[in-house]
GROMACS .gro file of C-alpha atoms in nm:
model
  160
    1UNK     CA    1  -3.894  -7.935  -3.153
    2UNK     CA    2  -3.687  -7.627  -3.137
    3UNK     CA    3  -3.776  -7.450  -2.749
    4UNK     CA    4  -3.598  -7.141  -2.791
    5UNK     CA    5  -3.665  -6.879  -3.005
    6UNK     CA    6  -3.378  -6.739  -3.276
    7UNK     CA    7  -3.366  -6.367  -3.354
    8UNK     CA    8  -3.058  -6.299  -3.605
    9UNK     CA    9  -2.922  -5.980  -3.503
   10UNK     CA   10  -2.826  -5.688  -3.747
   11UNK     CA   11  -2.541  -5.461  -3.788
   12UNK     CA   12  -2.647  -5.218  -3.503
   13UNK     CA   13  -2.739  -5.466  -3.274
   14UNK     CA   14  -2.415  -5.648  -3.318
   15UNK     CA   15  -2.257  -5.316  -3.274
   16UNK     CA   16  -2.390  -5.241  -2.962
   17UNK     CA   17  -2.407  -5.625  -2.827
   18UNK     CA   18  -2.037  -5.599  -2.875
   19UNK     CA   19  -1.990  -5.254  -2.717
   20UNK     CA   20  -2.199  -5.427  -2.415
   21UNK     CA   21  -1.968  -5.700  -2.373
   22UNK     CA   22  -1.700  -5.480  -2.425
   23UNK     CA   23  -1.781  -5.294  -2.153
   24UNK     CA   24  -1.936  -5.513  -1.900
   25UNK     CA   25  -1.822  -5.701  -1.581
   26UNK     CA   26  -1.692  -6.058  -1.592
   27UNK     CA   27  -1.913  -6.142  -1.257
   28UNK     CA   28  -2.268  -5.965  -1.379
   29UNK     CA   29  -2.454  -5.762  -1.237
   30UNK     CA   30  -2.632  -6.000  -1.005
   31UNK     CA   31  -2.462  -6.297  -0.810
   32UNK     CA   32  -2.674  -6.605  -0.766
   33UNK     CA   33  -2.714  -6.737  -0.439
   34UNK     CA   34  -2.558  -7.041  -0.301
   35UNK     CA   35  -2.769  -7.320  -0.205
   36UNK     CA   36  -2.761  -7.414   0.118
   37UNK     CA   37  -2.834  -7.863   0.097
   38UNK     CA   38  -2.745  -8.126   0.310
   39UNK     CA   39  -2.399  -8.265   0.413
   40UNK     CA   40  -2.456  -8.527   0.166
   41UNK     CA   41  -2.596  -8.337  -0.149
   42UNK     CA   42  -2.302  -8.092  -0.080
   43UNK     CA   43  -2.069  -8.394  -0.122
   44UNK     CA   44  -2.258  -8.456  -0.445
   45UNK     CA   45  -2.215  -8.098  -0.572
   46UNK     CA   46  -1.823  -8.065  -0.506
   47UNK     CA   47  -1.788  -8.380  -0.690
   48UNK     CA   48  -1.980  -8.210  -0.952
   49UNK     CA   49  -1.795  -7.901  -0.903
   50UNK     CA   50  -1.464  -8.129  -1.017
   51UNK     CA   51  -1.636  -8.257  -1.287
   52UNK     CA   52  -1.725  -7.948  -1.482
   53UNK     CA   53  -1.607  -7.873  -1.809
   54UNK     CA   54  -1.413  -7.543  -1.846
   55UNK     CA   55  -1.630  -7.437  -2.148
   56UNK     CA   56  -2.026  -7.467  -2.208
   57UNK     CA   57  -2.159  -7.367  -2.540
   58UNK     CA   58  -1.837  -7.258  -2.660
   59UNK     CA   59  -1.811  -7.012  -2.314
   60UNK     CA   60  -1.500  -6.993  -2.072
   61UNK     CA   61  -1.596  -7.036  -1.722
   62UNK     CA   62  -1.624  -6.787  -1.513
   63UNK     CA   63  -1.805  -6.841  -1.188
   64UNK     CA   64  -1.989  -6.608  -1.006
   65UNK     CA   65  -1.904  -6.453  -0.662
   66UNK     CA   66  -1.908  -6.558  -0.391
   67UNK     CA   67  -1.697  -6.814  -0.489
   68UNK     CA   68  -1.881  -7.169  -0.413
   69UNK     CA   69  -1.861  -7.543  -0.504
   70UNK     CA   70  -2.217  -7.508  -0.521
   71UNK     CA   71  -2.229  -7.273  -0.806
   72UNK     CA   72  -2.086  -7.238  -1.170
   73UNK     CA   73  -2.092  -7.003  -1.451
   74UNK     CA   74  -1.993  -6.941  -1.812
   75UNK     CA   75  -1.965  -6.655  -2.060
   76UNK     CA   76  -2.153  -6.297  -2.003
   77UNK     CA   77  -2.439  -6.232  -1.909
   78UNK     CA   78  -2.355  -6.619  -1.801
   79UNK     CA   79  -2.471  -6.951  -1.814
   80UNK     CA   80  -2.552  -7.058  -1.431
   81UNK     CA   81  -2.514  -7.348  -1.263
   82UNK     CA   82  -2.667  -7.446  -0.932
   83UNK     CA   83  -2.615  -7.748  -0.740
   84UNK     CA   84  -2.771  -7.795  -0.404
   85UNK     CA   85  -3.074  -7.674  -0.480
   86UNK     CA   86  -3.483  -7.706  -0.331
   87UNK     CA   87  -3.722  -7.891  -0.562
   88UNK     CA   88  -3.907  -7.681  -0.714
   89UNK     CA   89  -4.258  -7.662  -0.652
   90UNK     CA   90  -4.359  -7.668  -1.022
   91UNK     CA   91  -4.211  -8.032  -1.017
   92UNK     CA   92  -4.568  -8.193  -0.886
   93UNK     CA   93  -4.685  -8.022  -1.145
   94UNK     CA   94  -4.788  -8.305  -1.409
   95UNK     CA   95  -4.837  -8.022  -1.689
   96UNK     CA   96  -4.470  -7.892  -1.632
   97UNK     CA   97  -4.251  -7.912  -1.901
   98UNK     CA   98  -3.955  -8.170  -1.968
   99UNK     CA   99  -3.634  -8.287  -2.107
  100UNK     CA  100  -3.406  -8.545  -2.193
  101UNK     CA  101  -3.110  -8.459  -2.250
  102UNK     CA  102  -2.802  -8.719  -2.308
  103UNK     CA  103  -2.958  -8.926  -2.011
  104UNK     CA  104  -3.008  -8.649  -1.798
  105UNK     CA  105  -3.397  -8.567  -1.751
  106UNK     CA  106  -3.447  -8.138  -1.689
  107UNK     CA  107  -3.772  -7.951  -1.586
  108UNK     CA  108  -3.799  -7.653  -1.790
  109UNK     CA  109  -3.947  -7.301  -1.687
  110UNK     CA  110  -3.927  -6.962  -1.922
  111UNK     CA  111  -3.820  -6.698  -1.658
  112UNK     CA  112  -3.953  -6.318  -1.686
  113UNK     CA  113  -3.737  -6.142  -2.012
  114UNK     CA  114  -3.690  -6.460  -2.180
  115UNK     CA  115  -3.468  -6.649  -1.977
  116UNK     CA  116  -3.472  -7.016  -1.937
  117UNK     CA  117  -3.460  -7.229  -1.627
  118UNK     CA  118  -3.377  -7.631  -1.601
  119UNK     CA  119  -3.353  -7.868  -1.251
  120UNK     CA  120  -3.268  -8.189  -1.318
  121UNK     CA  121  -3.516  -8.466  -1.241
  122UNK     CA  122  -3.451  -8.831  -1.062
  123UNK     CA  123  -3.099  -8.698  -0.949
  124UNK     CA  124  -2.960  -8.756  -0.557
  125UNK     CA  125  -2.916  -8.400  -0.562
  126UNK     CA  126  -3.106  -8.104  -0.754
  127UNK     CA  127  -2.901  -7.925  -0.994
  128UNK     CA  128  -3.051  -7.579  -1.141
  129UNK     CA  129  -2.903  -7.456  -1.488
  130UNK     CA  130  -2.995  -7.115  -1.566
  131UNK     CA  131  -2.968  -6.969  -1.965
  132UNK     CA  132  -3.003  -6.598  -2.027
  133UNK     CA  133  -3.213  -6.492  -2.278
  134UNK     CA  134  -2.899  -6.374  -2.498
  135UNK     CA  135  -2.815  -6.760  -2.524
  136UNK     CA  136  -3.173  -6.862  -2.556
  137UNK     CA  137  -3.146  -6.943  -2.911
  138UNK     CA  138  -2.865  -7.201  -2.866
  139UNK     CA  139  -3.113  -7.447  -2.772
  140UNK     CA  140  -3.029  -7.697  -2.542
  141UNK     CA  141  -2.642  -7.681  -2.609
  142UNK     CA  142  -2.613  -7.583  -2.281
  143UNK     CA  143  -2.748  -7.883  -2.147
  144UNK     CA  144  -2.579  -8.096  -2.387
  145UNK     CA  145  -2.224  -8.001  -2.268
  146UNK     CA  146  -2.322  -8.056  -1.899
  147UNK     CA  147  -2.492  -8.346  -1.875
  148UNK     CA  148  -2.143  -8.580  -1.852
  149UNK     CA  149  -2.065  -8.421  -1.558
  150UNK     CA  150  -2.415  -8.419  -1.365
  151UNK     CA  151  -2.425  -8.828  -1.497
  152UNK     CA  152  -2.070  -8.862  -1.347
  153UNK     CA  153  -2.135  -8.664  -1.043
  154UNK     CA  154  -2.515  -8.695  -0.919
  155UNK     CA  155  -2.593  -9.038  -0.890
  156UNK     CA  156  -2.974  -9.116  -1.060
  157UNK     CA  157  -3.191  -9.176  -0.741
  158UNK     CA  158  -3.459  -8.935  -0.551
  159UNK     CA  159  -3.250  -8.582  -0.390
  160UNK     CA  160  -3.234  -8.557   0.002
   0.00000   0.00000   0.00000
């Protein structure tokens, strides 16, 4: 089941995708916020922090500001990571959608514009993992390169 959507760009697009990146900020335009958890989920999340590779779907990290344990980013307009998290309200819903990915279970949500967001499930801590709509059509490669690090790091078990 493929959950993201693949446009293939042409030659002006390209062009001016490039130019973008060319000419764009390393930190984005918008910082993510820092989650604000427990004592012990905070523990969790610098371990995780420790744990993270320096490259997701073939993207150098480069985390946001302000600089955090808590959060983690790669490529532009980035990959996010969030660890520290609230559970989501959409997670009682029984309709909301799922994944498994290498052992790590995800709630999905499509954000506004086509982004796409994932909280792991059955983790000691919540860890949010948000993919821009430019790297939408990578599927879940994302998810794929991160979930050693949240199985290392967040013990399975219900979050504070």
């Amino acid at each position: 089941m493929n959950l993201f959507r693949h446009r293939p760009l042409g030659l002006p697009s390209l062009a001016l995708l490039l130019l973008a990146v060319g000419c764009s900020s390393a930190d984005g335009d918008s910082s993510p916020a820092v989650p604000s958890p427990s004592a012990s989920v905070t523990k969790l999340c610098r371990n995780l922090d420790e744990a993270l590779p320096s490259t997701v779907d073939d993207l150098d990290r480069g985390d946001p500001s302000p600089a955090s344990a808590l959060t983690a980013g790669w490529g532009n307009p980035a990959i996010i990571l969030r660890c520290g998290v609230e559970r989501p309200a959409k997670m009682s819903d029984g309709s909301a959608d799922g994944v498994e990915v290498d052992g790590v279970g995800w709630m999905m949500e499509e954000q506004d514009g086509g982004a796409f967001r994932f909280t792991t499930t059955l983790r000691r801590a919540y860890v949010e993992v948000t993919i821009p709509e430019d790297r939408a059509g990578d599927g879940l490669a994302p998810l794929v390169d991160l979930a050693p690090s949240v199985k290392k790091a967040i013990p399975e078990g219900i979050a504070d």
